[in-house]
mmCIF file of C-alpha atoms and ligand atoms in Angstrom:
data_model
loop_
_atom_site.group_PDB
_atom_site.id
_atom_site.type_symbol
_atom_site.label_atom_id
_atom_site.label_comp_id
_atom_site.label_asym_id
_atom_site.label_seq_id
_atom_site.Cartn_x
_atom_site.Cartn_y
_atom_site.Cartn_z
ATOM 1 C CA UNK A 1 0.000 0.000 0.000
ATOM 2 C CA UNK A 2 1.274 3.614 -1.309
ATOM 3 C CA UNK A 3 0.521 6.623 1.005
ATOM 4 C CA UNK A 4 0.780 9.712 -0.777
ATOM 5 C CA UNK A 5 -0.047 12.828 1.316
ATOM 6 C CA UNK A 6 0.318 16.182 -0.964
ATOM 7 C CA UNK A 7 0.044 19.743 0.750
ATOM 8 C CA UNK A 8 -1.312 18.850 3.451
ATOM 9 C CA UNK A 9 -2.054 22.126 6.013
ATOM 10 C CA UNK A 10 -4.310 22.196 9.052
ATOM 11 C CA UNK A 11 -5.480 25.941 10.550
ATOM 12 C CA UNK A 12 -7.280 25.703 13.650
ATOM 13 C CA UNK A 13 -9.463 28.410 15.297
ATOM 14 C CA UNK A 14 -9.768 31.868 13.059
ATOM 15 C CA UNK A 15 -8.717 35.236 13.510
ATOM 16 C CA UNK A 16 -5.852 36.094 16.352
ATOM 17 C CA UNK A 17 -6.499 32.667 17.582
ATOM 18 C CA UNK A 18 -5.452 31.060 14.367
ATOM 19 C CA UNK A 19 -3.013 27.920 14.257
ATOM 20 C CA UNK A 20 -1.277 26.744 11.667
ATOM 21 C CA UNK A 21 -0.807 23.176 13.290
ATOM 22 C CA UNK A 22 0.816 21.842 9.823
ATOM 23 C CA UNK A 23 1.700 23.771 6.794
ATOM 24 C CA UNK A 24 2.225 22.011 3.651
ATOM 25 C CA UNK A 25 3.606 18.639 4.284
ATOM 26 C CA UNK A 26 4.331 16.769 1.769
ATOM 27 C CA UNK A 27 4.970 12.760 2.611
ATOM 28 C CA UNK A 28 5.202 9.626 0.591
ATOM 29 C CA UNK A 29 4.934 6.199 2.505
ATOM 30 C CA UNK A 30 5.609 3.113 0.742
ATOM 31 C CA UNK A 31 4.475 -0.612 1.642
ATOM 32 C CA UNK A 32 6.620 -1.833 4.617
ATOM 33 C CA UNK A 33 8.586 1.142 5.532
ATOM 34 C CA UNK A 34 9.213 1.711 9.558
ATOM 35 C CA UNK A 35 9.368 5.723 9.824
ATOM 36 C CA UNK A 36 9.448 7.668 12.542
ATOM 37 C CA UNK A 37 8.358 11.421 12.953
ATOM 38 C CA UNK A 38 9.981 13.285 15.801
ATOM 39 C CA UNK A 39 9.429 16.872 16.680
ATOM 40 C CA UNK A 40 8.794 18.714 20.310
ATOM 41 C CA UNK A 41 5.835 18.957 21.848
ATOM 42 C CA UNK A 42 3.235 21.331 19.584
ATOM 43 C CA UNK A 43 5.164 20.960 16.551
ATOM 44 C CA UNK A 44 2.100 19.468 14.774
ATOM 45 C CA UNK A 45 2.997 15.427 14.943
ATOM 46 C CA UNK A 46 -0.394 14.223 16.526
ATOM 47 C CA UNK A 47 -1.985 16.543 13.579
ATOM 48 C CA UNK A 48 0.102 14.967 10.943
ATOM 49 C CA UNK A 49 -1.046 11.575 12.603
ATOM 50 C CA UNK A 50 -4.582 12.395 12.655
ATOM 51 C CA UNK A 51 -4.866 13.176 8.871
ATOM 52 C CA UNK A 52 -2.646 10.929 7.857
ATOM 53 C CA UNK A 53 -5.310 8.107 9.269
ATOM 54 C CA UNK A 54 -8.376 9.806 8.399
ATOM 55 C CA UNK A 55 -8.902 10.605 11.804
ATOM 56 C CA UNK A 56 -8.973 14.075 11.086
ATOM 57 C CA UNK A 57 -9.677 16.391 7.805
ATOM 58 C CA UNK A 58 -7.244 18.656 6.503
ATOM 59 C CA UNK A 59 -8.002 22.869 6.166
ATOM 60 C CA UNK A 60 -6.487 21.805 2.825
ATOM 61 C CA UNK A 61 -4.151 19.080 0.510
ATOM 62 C CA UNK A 62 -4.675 15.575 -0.614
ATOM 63 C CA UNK A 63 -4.160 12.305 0.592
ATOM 64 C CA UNK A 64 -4.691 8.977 -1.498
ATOM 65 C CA UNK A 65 -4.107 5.074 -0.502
ATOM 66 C CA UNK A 66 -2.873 3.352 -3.602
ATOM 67 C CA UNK A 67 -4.126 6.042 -5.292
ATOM 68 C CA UNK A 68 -7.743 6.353 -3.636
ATOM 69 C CA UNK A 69 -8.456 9.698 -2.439
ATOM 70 C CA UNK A 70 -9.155 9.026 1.428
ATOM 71 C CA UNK A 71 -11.497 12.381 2.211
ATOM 72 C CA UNK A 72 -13.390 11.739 -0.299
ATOM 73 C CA UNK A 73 -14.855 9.217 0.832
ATOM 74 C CA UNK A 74 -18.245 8.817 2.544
ATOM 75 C CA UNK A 75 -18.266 9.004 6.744
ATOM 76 C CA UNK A 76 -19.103 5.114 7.162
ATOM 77 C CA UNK A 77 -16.804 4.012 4.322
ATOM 78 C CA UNK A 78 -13.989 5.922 5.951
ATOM 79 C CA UNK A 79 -14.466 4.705 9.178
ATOM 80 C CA UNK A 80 -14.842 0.951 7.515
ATOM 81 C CA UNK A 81 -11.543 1.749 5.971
ATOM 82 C CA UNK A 82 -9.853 2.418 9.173
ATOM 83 C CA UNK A 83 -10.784 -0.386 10.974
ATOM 84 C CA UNK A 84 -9.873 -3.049 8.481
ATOM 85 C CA UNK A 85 -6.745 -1.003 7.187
ATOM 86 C CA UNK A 86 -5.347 0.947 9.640
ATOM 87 C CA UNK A 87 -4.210 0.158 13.002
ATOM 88 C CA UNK A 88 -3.688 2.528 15.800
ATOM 89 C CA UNK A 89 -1.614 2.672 18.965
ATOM 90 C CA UNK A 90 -2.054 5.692 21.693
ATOM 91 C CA UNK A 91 0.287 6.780 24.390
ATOM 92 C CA UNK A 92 -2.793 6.778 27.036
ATOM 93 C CA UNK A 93 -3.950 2.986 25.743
ATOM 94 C CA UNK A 94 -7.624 3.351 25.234
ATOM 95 C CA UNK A 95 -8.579 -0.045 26.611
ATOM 96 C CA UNK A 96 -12.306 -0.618 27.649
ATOM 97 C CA UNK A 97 -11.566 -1.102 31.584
ATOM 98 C CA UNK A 98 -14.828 -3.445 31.447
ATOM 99 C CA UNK A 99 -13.225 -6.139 29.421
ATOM 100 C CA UNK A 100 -10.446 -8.455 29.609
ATOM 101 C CA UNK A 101 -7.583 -8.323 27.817
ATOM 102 C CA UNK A 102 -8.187 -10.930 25.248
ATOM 103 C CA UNK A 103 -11.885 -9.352 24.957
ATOM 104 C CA UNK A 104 -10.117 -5.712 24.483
ATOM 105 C CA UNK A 105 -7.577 -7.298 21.694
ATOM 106 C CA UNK A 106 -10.482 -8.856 19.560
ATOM 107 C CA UNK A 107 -12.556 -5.780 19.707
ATOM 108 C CA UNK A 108 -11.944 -5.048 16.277
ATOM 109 C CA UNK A 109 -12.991 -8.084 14.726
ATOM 110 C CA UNK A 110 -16.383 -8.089 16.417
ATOM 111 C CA UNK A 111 -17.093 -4.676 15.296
ATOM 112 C CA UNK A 112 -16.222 -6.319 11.639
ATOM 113 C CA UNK A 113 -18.238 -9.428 12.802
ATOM 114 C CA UNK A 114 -14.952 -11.702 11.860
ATOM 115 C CA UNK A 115 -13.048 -14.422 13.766
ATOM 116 C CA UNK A 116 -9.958 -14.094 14.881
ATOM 117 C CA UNK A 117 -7.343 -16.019 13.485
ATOM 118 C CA UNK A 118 -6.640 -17.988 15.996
ATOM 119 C CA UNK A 119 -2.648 -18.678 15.096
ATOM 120 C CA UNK A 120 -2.057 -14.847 14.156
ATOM 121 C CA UNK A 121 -3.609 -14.548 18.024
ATOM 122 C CA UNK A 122 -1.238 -17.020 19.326
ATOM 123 C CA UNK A 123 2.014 -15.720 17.374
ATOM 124 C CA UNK A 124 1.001 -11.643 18.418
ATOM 125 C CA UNK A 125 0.411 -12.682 22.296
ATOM 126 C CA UNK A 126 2.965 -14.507 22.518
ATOM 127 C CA UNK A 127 5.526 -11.731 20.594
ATOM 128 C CA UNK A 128 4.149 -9.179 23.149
ATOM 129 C CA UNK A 129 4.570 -11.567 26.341
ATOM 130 C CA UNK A 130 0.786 -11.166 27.374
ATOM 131 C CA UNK A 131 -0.795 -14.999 27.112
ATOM 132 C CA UNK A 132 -0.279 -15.128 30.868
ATOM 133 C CA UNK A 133 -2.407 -12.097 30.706
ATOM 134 C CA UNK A 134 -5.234 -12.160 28.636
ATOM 135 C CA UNK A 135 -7.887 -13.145 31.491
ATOM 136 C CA UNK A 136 -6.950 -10.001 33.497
ATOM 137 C CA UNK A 137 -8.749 -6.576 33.224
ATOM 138 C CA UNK A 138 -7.242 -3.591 32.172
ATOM 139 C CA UNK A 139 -6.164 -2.135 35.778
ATOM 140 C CA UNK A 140 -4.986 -5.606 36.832
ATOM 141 C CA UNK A 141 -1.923 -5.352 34.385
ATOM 142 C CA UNK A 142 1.082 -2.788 34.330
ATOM 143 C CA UNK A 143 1.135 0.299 32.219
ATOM 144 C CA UNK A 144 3.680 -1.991 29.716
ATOM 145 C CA UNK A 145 1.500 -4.787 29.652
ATOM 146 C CA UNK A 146 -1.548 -2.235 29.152
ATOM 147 C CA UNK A 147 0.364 -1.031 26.242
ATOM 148 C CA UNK A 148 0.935 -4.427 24.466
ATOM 149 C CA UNK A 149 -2.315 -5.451 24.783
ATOM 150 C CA UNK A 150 -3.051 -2.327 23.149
ATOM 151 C CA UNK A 151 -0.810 -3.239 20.193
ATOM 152 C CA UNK A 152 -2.206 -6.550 20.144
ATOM 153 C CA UNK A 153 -5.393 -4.492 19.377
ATOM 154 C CA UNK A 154 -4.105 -2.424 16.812
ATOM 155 C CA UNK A 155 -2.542 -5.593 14.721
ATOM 156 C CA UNK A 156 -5.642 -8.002 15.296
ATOM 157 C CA UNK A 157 -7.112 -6.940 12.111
ATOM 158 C CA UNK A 158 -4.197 -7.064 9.813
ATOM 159 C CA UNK A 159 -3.759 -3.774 9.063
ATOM 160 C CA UNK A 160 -1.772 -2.508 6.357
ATOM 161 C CA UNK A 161 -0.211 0.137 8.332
ATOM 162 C CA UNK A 162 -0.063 1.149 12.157
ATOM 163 C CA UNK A 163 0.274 4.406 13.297
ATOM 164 C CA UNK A 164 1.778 5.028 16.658
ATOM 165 C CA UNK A 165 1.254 8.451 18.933
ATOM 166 C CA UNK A 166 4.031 8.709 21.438
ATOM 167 C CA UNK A 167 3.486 5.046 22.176
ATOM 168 C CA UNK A 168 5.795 5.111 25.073
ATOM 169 C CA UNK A 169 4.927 8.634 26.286
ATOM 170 C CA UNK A 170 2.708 6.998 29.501
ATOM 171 C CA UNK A 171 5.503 4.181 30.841
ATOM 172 C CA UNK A 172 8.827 4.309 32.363
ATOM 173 C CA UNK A 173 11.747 3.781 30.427
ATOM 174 C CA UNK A 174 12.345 0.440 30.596
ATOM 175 C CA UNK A 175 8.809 -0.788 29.962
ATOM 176 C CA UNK A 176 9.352 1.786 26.592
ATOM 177 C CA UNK A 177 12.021 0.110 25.816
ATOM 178 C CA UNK A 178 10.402 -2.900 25.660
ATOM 179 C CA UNK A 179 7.709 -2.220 23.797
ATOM 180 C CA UNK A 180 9.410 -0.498 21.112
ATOM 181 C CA UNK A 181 11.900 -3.702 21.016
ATOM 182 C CA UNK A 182 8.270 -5.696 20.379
ATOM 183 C CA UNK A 183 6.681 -3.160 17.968
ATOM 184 C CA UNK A 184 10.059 -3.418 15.932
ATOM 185 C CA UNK A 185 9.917 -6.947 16.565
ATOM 186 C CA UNK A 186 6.454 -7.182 14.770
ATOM 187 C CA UNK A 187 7.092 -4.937 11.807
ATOM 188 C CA UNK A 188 10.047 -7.442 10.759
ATOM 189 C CA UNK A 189 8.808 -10.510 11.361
ATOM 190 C CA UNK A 190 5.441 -9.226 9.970
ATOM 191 C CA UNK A 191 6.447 -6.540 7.353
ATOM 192 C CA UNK A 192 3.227 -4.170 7.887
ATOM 193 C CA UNK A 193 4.227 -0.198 7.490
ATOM 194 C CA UNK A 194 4.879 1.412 11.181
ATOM 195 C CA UNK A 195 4.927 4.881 11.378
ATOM 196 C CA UNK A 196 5.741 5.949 15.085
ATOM 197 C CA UNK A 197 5.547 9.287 16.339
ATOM 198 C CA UNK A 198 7.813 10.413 19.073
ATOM 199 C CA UNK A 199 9.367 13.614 20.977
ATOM 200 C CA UNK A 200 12.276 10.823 22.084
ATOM 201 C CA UNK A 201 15.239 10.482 19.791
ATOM 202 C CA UNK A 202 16.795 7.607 20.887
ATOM 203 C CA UNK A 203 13.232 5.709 19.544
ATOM 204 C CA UNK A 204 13.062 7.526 16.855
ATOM 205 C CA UNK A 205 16.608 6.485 15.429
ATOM 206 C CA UNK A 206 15.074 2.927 15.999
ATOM 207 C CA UNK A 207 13.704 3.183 12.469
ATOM 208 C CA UNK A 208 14.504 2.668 8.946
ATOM 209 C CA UNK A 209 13.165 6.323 7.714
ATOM 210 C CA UNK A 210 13.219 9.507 9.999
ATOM 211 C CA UNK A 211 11.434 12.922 9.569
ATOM 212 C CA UNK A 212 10.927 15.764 11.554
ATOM 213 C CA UNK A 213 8.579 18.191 12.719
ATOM 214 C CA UNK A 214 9.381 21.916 13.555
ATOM 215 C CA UNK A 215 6.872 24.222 13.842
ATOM 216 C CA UNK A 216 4.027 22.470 11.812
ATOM 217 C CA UNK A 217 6.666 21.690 9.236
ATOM 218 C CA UNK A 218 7.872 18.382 8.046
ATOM 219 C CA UNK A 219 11.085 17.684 6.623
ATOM 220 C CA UNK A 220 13.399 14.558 5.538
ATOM 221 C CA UNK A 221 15.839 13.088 7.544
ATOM 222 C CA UNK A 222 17.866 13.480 10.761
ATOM 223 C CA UNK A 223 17.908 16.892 12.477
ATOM 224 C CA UNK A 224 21.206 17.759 11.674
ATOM 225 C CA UNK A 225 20.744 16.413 7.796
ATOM 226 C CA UNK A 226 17.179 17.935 7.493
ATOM 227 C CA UNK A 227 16.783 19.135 4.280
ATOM 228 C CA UNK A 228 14.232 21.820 4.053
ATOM 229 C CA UNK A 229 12.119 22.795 0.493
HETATM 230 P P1 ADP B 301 2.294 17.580 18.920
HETATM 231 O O1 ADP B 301 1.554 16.296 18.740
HETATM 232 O O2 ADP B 301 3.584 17.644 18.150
HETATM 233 O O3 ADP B 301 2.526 17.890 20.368
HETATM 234 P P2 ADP B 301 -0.154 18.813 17.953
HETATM 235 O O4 ADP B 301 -0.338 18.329 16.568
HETATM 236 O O5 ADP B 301 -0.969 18.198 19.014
HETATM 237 O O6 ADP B 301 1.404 18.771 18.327
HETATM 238 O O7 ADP B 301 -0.436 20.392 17.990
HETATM 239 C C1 ADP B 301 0.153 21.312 17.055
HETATM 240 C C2 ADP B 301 -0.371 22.705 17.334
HETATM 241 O O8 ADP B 301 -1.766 22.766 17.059
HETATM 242 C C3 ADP B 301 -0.215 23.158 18.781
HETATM 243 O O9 ADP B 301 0.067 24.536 18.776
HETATM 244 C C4 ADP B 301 -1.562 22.877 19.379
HETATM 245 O O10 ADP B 301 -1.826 23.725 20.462
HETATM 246 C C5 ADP B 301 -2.484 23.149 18.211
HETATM 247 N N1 ADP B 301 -3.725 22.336 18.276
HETATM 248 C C6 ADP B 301 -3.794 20.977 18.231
HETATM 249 N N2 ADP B 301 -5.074 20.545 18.248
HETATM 250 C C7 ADP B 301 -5.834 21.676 18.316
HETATM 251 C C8 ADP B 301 -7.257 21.914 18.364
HETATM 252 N N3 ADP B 301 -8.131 20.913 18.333
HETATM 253 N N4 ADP B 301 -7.671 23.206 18.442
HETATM 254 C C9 ADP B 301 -6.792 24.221 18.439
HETATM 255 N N5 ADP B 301 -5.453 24.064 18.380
HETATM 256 C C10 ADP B 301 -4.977 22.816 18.327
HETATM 257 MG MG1 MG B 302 0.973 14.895 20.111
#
């Protein structure tokens, strides 16, 4: 799968309030690449995130999936897109603290009324160290654990691509550690596209591809071999 984002600027608020968020990136993804974006606090990442997952519409600019133009498509087909397609991994979890882990991982499929494959189950579990955990509830496990569940989550479906929001922004380093070492771990064993978004450079040298974020812009590369436009 080819992501081609073109232009692609996000204003929020009008008048003295006005933010440009992102201005102009311009980003091309291709099928299996790990990237990482990196950028300080408020330099637009979560908003690049957001609309490059269809989470979020852009003020203006294009972005196409193999050549399909994503916001052009209808509210329930975009959302249908996402949840087969795209996978998606927060810094503050977003598990339902009714259900057990296991129940929380195949949450996805039931929404898509499919069964789980039950050896792609087994393989991701056991990757992420959680079989031991899957009867517990949410606030019976540690924030790491919390987290790989999470990502258990976010691959059940088979997603093409998974996007990543400071993924380790909510645990102590070690547990980060640990789940970036997994979430690499995953993307080779598995070749689906990671993009991971991070304010921590030591993770985002961890992949393949690096850009960065200053100031709602995007450019190529490592911060001291950024090349601007
Ligand atoms: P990052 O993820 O790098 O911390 P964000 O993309 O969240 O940055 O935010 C970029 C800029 O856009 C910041 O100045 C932030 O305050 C602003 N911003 C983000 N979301 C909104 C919103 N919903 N309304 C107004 N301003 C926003
Ligand atoms: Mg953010």
């Amino acid at each position: 799968m080819f992501i081609q984002a073109e232009n692609l600027s996000k204003i929020y608020g009008s008048g003295a309030n006005q933010v440009t968020a992102l201005h102009k990136a311009n980003l091309e993804i291709a099928s299996g690449e790990f990237l990482s974006i990196m950028g300080p606090s408020g330099s637009g990442k979560s908003t690049l995130l957001h609309l490059l997952s269809g989470l979020d519409f852009p003020t203006e600019g294009i972005l196409s999936y193999d050549g399909q133009e994503i916001y052009k498509l209808r509210d329930r087909e975009l959302s249908a897109f996402r949840r087969r397609r795209i996978g998606f991994i927060f810094q503050q979890f977003h598990l339902m603290p009714i259900l057990t882990a296991r129940e929380n991982i195949l949450m996805p499929l039931l929404l898509d009324k499919k069964q789980a494959d039950s050896a792609y189950f087994d393989e991701l579990t056991r990757i992420l160290g959680i079989r031991d955990r899957l009867a517990h509830l949410p606030h019976e496990l540690s924030g790491g654990q919390q987290q790989r569940v999470a990502i258990a989550r976010a691959l059940i479906a088979k997603p093409d691509i998974v996007f990543a929001d400071e993924p380790t922004g909510n645990l102590d380093s070690k547990s980060g550690a640990e789940v970036m070492r997994m979430l690499k771990d995953i993307w080779q064993k598995m070749g689906r596209t990671l993009v991971v978004i991070t304010h921590d450079y030591g993770i985002a040298q961890m992949a393949a591809r690096k850009v960065v974020m200053k100031d709602g812009i995007l450019s190529e590369g490592d911060q001291k071999g950024a090349k601007g436009e």
